[in-house]
XYZ file of C-alpha atoms in Angstrom:
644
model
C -21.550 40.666 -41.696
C -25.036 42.057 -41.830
C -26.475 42.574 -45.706
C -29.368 44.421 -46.792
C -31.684 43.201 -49.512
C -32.919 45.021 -52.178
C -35.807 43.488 -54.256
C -37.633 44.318 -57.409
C -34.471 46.120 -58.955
C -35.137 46.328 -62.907
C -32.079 48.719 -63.438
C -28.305 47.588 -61.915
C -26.758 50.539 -59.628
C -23.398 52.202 -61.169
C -22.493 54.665 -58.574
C -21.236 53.038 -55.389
C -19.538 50.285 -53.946
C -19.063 48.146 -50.932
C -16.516 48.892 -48.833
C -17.126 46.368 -45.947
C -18.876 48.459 -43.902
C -21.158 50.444 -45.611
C -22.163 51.582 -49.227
C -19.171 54.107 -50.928
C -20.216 56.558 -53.688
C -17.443 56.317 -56.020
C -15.240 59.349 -57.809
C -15.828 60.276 -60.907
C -14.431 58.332 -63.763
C -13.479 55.787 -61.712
C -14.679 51.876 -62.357
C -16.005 48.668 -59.983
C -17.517 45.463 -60.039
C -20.635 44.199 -59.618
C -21.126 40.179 -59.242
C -23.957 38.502 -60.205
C -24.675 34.843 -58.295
C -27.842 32.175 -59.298
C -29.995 30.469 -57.182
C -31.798 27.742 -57.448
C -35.184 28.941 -58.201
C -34.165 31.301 -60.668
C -33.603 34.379 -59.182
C -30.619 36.686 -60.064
C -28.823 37.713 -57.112
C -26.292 40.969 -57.558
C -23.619 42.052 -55.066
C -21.486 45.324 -55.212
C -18.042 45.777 -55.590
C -15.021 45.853 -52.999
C -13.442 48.916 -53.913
C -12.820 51.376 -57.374
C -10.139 51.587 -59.826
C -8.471 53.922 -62.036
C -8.915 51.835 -64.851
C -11.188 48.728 -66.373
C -7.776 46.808 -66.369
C -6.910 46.960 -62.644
C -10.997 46.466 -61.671
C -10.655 42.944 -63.877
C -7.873 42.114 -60.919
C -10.065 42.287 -58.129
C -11.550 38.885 -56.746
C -15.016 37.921 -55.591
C -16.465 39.309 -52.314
C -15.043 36.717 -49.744
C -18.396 37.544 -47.230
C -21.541 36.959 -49.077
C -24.610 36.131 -47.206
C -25.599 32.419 -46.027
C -27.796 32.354 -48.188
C -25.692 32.740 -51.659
C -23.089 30.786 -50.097
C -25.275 27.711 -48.975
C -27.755 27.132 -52.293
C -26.139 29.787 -54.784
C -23.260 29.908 -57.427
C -21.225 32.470 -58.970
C -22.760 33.073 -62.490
C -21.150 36.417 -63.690
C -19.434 39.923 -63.337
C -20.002 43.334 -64.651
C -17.340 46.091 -64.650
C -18.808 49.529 -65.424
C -17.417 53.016 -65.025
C -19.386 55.629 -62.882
C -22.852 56.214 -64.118
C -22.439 54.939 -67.338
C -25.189 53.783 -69.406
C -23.564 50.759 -70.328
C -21.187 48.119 -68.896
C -17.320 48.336 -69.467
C -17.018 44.217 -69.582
C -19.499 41.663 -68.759
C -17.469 38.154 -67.826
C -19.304 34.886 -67.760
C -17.685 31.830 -65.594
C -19.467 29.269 -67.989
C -16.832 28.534 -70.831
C -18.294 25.002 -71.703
C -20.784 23.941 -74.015
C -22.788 21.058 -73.073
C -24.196 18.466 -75.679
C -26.290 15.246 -75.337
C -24.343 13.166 -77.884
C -20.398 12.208 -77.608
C -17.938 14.887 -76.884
C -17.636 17.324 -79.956
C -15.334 20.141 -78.685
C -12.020 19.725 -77.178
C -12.618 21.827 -74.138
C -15.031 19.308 -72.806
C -12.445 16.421 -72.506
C -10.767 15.011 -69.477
C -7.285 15.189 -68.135
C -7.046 19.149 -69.429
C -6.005 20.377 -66.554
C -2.881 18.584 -66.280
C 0.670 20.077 -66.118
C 1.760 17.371 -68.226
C 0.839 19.090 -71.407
C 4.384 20.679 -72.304
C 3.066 22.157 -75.616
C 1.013 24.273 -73.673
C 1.541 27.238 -70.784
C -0.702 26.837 -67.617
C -3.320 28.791 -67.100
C -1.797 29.771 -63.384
C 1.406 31.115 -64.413
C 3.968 28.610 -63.107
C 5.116 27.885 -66.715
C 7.467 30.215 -68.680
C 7.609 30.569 -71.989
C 10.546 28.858 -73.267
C 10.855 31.095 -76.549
C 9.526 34.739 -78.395
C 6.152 34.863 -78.849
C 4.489 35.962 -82.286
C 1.071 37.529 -81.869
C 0.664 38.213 -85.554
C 0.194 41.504 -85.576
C -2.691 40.928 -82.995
C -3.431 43.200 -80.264
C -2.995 41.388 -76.369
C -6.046 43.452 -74.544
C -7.385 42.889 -70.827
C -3.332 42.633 -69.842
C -3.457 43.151 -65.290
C -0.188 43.741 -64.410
C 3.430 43.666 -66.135
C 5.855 43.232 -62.992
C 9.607 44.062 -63.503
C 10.902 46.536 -66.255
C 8.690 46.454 -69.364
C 11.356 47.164 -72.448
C 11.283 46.688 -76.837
C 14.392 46.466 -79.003
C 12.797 49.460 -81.007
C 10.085 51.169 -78.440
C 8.769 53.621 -81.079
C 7.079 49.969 -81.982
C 4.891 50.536 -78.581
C 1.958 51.834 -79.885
C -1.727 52.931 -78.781
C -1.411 50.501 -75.651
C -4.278 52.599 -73.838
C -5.002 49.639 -71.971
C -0.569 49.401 -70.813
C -0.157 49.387 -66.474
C 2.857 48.766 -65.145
C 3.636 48.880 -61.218
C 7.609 48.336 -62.637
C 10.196 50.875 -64.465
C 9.892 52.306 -67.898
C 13.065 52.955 -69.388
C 13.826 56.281 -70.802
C 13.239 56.455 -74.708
C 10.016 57.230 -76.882
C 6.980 56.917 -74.807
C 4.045 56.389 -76.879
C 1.378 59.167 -76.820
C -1.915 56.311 -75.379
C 0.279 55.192 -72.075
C -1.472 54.599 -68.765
C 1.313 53.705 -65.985
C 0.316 53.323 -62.249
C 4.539 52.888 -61.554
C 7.689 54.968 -61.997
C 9.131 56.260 -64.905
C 12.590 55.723 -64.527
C 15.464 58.375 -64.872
C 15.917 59.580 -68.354
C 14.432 61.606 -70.806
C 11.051 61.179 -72.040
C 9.928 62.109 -75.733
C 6.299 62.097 -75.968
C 4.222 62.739 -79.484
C 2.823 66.046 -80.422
C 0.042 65.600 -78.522
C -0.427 63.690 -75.192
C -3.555 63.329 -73.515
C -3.870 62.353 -69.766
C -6.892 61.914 -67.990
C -5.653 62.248 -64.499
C -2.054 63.174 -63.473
C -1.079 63.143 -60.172
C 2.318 64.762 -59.421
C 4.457 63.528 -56.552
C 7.896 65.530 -56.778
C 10.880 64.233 -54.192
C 13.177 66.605 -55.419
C 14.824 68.370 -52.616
C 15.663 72.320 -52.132
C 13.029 74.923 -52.778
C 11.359 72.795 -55.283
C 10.341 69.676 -53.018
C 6.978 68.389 -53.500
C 4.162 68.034 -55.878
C 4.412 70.639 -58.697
C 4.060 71.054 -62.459
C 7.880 72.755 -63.612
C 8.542 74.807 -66.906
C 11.884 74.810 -68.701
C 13.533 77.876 -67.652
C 11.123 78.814 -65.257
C 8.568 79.136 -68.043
C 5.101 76.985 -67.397
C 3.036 77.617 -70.107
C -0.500 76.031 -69.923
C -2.770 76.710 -73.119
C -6.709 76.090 -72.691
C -9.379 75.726 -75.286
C -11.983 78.208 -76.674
C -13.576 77.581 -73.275
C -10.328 78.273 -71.067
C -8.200 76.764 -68.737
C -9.900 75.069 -65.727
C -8.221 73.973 -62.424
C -10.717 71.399 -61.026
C -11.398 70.216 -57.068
C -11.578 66.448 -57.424
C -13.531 66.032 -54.318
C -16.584 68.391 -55.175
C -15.986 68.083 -59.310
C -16.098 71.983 -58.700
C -14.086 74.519 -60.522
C -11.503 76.356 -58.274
C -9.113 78.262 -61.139
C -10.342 79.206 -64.271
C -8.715 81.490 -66.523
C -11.569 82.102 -69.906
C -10.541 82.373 -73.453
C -11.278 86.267 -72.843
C -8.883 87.025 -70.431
C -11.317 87.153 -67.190
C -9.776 85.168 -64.285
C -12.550 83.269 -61.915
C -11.267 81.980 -58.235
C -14.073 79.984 -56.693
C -16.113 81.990 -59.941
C -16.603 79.438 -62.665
C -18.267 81.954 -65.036
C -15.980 85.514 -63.674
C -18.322 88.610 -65.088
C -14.601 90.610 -64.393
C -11.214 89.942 -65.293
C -10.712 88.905 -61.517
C -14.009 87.520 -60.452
C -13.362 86.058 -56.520
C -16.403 84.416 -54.664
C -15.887 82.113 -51.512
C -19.197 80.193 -52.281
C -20.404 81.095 -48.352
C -24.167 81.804 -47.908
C -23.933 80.644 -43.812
C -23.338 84.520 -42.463
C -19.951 83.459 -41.432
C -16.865 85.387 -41.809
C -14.828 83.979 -44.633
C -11.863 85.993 -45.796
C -12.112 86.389 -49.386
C -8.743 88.038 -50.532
C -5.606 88.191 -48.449
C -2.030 89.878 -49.266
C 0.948 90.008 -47.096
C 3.982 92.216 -47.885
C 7.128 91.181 -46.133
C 8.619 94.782 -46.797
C 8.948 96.813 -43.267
C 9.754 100.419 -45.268
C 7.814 103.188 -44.119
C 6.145 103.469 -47.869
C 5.405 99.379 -47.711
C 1.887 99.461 -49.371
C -0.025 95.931 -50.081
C -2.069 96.729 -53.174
C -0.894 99.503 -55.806
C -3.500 101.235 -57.851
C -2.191 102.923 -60.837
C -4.438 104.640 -63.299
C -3.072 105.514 -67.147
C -0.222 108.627 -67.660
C -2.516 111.557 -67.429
C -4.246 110.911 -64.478
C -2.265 110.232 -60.729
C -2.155 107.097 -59.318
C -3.056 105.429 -56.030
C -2.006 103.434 -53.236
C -3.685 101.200 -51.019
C -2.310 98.917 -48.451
C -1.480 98.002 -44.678
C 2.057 97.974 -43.092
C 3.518 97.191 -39.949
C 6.490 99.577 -38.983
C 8.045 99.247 -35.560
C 4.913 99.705 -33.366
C 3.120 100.947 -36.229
C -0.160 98.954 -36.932
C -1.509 100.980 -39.668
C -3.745 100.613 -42.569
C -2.530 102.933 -45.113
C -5.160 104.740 -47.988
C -3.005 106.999 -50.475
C -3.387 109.126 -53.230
C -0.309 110.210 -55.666
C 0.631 113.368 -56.815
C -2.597 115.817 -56.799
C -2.515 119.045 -58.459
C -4.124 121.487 -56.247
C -5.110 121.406 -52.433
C -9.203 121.646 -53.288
C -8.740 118.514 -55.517
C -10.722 115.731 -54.390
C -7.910 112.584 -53.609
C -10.296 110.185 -52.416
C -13.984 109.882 -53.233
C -16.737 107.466 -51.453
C -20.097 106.604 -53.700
C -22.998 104.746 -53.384
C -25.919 103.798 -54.896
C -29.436 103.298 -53.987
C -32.354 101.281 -55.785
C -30.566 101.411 -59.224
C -30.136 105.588 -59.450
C -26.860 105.272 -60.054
C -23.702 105.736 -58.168
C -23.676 109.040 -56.294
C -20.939 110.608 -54.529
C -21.135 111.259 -51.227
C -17.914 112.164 -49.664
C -14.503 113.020 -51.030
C -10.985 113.881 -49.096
C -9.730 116.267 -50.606
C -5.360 116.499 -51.338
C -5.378 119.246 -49.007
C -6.747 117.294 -45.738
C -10.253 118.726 -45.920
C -13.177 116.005 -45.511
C -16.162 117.154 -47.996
C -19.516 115.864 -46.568
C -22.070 115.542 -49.799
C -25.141 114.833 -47.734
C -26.588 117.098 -44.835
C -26.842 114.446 -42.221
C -23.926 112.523 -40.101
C -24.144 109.571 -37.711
C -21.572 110.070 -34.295
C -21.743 107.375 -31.812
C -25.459 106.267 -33.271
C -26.497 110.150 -32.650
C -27.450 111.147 -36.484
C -27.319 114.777 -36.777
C -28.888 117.235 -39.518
C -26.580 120.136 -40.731
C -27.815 123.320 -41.468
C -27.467 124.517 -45.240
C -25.814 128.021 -43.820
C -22.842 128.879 -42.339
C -24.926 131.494 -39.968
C -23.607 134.755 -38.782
C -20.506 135.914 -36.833
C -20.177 134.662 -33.377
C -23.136 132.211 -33.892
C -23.411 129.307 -31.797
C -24.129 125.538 -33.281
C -26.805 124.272 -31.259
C -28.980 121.045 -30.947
C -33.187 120.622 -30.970
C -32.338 117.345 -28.479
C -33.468 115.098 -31.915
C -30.221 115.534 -33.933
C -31.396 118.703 -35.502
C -28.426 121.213 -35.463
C -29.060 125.282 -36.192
C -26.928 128.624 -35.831
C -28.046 130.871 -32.733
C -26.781 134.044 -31.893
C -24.277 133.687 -28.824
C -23.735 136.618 -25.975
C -21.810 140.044 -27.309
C -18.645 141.157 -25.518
C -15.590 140.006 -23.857
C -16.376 137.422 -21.255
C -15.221 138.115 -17.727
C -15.685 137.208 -14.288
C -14.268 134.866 -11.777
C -15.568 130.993 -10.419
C -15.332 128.691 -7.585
C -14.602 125.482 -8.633
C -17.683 123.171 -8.156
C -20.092 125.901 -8.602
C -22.430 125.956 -11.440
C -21.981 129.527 -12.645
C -24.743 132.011 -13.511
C -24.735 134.915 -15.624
C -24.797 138.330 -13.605
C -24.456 140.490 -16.714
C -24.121 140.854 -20.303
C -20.698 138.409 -20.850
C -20.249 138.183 -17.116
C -20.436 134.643 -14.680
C -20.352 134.737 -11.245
C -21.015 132.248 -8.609
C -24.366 130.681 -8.091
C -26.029 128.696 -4.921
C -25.565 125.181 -6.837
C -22.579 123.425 -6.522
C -21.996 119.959 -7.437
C -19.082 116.916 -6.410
C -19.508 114.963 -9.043
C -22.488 113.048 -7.816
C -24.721 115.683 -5.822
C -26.107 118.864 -7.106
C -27.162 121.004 -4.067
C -28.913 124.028 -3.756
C -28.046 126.227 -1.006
C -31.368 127.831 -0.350
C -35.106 127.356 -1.431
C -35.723 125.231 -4.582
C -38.442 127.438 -6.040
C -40.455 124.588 -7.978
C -43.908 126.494 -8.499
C -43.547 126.875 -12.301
C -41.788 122.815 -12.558
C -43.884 120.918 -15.268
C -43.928 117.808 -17.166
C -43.009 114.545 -14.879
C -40.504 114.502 -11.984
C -38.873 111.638 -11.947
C -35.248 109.673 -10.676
C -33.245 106.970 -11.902
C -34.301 103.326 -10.547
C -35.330 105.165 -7.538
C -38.792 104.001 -5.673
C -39.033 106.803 -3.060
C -37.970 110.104 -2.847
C -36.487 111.584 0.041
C -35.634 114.363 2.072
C -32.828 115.065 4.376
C -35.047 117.483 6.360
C -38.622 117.213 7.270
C -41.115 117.085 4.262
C -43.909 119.085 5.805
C -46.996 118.584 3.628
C -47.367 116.635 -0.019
C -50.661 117.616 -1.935
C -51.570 114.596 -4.837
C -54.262 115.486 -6.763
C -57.436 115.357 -3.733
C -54.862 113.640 -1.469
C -53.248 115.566 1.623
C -50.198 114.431 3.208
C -49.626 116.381 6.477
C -47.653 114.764 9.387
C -49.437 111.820 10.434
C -52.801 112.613 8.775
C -53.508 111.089 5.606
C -57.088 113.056 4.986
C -58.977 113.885 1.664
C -59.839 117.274 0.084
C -61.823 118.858 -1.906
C -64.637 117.426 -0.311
C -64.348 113.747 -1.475
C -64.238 110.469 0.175
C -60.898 109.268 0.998
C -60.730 105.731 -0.683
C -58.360 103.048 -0.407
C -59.330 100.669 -3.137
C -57.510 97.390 -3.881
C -56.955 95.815 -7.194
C -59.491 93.132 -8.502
C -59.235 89.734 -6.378
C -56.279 91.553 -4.042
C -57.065 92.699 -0.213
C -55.988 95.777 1.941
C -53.823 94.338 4.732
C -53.519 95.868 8.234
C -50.607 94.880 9.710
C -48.874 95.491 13.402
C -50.548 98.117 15.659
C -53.088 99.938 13.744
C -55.867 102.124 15.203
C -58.652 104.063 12.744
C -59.850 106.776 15.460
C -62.710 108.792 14.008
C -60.870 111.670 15.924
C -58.378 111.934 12.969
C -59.661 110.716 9.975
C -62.887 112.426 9.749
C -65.689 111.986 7.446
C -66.403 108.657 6.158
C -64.256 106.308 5.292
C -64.734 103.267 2.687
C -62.731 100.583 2.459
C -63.706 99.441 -0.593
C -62.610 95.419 -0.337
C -63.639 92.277 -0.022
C -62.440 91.691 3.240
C -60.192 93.643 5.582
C -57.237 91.829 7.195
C -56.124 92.609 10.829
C -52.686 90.807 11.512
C -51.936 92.528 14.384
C -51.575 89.738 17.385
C -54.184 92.697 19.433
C -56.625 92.311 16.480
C -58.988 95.561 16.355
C -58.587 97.801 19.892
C -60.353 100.738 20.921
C -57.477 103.477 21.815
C -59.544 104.983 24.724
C -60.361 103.314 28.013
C -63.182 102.088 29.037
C -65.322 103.427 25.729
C -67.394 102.137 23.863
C -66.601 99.819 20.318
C -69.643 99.796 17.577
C -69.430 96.856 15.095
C -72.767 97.998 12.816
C -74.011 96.375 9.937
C -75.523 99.537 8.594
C -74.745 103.167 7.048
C -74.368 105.012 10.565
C -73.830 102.929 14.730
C -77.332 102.514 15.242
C -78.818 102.044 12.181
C -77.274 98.759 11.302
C -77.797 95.420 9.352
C -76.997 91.885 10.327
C -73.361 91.342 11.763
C -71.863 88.187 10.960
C -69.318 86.199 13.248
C -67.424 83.293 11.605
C -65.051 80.882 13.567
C -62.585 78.333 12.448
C -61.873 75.056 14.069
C -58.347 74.736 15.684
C -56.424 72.094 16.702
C -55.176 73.282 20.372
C -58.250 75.489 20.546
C -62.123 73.450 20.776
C -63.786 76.823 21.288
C -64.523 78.321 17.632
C -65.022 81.895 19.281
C -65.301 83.516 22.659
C -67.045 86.020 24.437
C -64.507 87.462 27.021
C -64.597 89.914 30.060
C -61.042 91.018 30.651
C -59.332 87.430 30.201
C -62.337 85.306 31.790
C -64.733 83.260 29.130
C -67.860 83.973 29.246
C -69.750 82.360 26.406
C -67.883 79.953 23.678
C -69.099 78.174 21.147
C -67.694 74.927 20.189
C -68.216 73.702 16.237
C -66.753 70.234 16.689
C -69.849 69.754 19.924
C -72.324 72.075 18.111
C -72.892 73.936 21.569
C -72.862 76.957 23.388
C -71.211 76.878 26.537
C -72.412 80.281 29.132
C -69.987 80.410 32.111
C -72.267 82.159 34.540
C -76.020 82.814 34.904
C -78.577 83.242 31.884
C -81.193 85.845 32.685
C -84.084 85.214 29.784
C -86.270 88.816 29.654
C -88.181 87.219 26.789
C -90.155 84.085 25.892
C -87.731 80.627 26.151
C -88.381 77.752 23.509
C -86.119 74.624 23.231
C -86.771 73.121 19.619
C -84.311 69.805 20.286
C -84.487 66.497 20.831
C -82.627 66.404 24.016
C -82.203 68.146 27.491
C -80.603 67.826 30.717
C -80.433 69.415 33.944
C -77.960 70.048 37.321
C -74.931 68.535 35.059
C -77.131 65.243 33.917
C -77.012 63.647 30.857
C -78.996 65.112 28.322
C -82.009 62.754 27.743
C -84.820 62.600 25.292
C -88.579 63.332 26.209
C -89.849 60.882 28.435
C -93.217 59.222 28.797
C -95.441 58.760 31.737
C -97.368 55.358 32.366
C -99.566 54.212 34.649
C -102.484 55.478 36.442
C -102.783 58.503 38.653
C -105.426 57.275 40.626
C -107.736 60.085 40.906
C -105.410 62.104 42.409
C -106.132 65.903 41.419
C -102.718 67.561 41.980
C -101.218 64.806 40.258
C -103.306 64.935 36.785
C -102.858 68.288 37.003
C -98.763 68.316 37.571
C -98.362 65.845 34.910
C -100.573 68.101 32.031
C -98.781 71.657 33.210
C -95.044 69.765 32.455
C -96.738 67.971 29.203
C -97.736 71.276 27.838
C -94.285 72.574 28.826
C -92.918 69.796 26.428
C -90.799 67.893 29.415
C -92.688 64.869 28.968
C -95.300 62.958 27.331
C -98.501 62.236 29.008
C -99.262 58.727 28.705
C -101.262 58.164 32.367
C -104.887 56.831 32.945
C -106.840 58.358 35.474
């Protein structure tokens, strides 16, 4: 197995033992080994226990661990054991295996000799057992202590004579007789009748009843159906083994504790839950079906009525049943409901009274999470209770006279005179309201608004929309008031212009600012003048002739070298290609002004485009020559590098 050293250790453990596979804390009052082992250099080596007992006696029975580590069982030796009850401050029995005294002379005690070990020694009994006792043994009046186990049935010629054995453990029968009041038995009591001292005391009983009938099973049983159980000046406890917590205690006083261990009542119930769960605390089931079947009685003293509370279960009936006995006039309060707040004391603060009546003591009442505020009055005759919209309720005067007059069904009546309704022009179907003629909404204030509804809409034709300096009117979107008509976007966002749109000064007059960083045109047309044949302006500037620099960009494409185009109808006319860094004119160039070419390169009639060349040689005098050859030097075509 795999162990786990501990070193260091100045005080022995008392609480657990080993049960093989890990570490066991044991119950309380119970006892276990530990087992000490020497090594060679000195060292004390301890190991734990195999399991607990009951008692010192049975824990003397149990034998040494049979896996130790290699290391005890290669170079160390079994030196001692220590039996100890749970945390204890001192050992139950300490056991040595070394029972022989060594000396350096001759042999001076008997123990040391050889041969001792022999069964041939008939005077003696063997230390394993196999040798009975061939007569009664006289122990002088001496006590036998540290006795394991009697097997088979354990009887005396006179067994008053068994005395303060509080050490006795039998796994046999006792016979029936006079049972001495010290007696610790782990087997059966045979059948018979036991007379026990004036006073027994037991440490732990455990009751294991096989009777059969009603009263099968573990259970304590009174003569005549009397069970008496009498407590000190500290009560009568009824103990959970497990937790060493107190279930059941009934106090010297009277006051009765379940799960309570100190009840401030005389029935003090607490379920010991702090995790927010629901934990029932006190249930009681009647078995009686009778109309009047009531769980819980309540019953105050002769001159006052009494009470019942309880749920029953009639036929169908599922019914949770609240009843007061016996009140002597309607107006007298049956049941009353108090509370208190912040230590004021309890207060009422509502009462049923015998005669049905439900007596509100407060002016406020919570329906349906709606709390509502009373008013102090009953108000005058043929008031109305009405509502403020905030819970606040008040009397107001309602209409005099008989009411008369006749409806349609589905029309929202109006009144057409003192106590009179007649039809109006709404109707509704449940889910429309419609109004027959004109919505007159001139005096409408506050917000309009609809449900989870992003447009509104008409069934007709909504002919003109005024918001704030904005007009809506058929297709013109303009602004009044005489203000710009802006359409600005959110920070880092863009106005998009998408499918077939055309801004035509003709309709949107004035000027108008897009106030962006950039305008995109989607449309596959891009931007298209709607008449024929006119005119476009692209203009850099406040008005179309007073303009600033225009800027073109292009981006390179993969199916498409030229970056941009000039076009007449579909023919190119001028592209410019990024990727060749050149302009490419498909047609004539007329030049009106002066001509300079600052590169490197040039080339003419469809030639390779060539650096400046150089002249050598001499020109011999000739006039026309020398003067050629300067004219297309100062032109820059070549360099001059002749001799006359």
């Amino acid at each position: 197995g795999t162990f786990t050293l501990t070193t260091g250790v100045s005080v022995w453990p008392n609480t657990q033992y080993d049960d093989g596979t890990d570490l066991v804390t044991m119950d309380n009052n119970k006892y276990a080994n530990l087992w000490f082992y020497l090594e060679p250099d000195g060292d004390l080596v301890m190991l734990y226990g195999t399991a607990q007992y009951n008692q010192s006696a049975l824990a003397e029975l149990e034998s040494p661990p049979s896996t130790i580590p290699l290391r005890i069982s290669t170079h160390s030796f079994l030196a001692a054991r220590l039996i100890f009850q749970k945390s204890a401050s001192a050992a139950e029995e300490i056991n040595s295996v070394f029972t022989t005294v060594f000396s350096p002379t001759l042999v001076s005690d008997h123990g040391n000799l050889a041969g001792l070990t022999d069964d041939d020694h008939t005077q003696y009994t063997l230390e394993d057992g196999t040798r009975a006792f061939s007569g009664n043994i006289s122990h002088g009046g001496f006590n036998i202590t540290s006795v394991g186990t009697l097997a088979g049935t354990l009887s005396t010629a006179t067994q008053n004579s068994v005395t303060t054995m509080t050490g006795l453990t039998t796994i046999g029968t006792l016979i029936a007789g006079a049972v001495p009041a010290s007696l610790v038995t782990a087997g059966t009591f045979g059948t018979g009748d036991y007379v026990f001292d004036s006073k027994v005391t037991v440490e732990n009983v455990l009751f294991d009843n096989t009777l059969g009938g009603n009263v099968a099973g573990p259970g304590i049983y009174g003569i005549s159906n009397l069970l008496t159980l009498v407590g000190g000046t500290s009560g009568t406890r009824i103990l959970n083994q497990a937790a060493d917590a107190v279930n059941f205690i009934i106090l010297d006083g009277g006051n009765v504790g379940i799960g309570k261990e100190v009840p401030s009542a005389l029935l003090h119930i607490d379920n010991g839950d702090s995790t927010g769960l629901a934990q029932e605390v006190l249930r009681i089931e009647s078995k009686d079906t009778s109309a009047t079947s009531a769980g819980i009685k309540f019953y105050a003293d002769a001159a006052v009525s009494g009470g019942i509370f309880g749920g029953r279960t009639s036929g169908s009936e599922r019914t949770l049943d609240i009843q007061h006995l016996d009140a002597q006039t309607a107006s007298q309060p049956a049941l009353r409901f108090y509370t208190t707040l912040s230590g004021t004391g309890l207060v009422e603060r509502m009462s049923i009274l015998a005669g049905g009546n439900i007596d509100f003591k407060t002016g406020t009442t919570k329906f349906n999470t709606v709390e509502y505020t009373w008013p102090a009055s009953d108000g005058g005759v043929n008031n109305v209770l009405t509502t403020n919209g905030t819970g606040g309720l008040s009397w107001t005067a309602g209409g005099g006279g008989a009411l008369g007059g006749s409806g349609t069904a589905g029309t929202i009546s109006k009144w057409s005179a003192a106590s009179t309704l007649t039809d109006s022009i709404i109707t509704e179907s449940g889910v429309t309201v419609t109004v027959a003629t004109t919505l007159n909404a001139t005096n409408l204030g506050g917000t309009l608004s609809t449900a989870a509804q992003g447009n509104v809409t008409s069934l007709g034709t909504l002919v003109a929309l005024t918001v704030d300096n904005i007009a809506i009117n058929g297709n013109t979107i303009s602004s009044i008031a005489g203000t710009d008509l802006l359409i600005t976007p959110l920070g880092g966002q863009q106005i998009v212009l998408d499918g077939a749109v055309t801004i035509d000064g003709s309709v949107v007059t004035g000027i108008t600012s897009l106030s962006s960083d950039k305008v995109i045109v989607s449309a596959a047309d891009g931007i298209v003048r709607s008449v024929a044949n006119a005119t476009t302006i692209l203009s850099g500037g406040t008005t179309n002739i007073l303009g600033a620099n225009i800027v073109l960009y292009g981006q390179s494409h993969a199916s498409q070298a030229a970056d941009w185009e000039l076009r007449s109808a579909t023919t190119v006319r001028l592209d410019w290609d990024e990727s060749d860094l050149e302009f490419t004119v498909h047609g004539g160039i007329v030049i009106t002004g002066d001509f300079t070419h600052q590169g490197t390169n040039i080339g003419f009639f469809n030639t390779a485009v060539q650096p400046k060349q150089q002249v050598l040689g001499s020109r011999s005098g000739g006039a026309a020559l020398t003067n050629l050859l300067i004219e297309l030097a100062q032109y820059g075509l070549i360099i001059d590098g002749t001799s006359a």
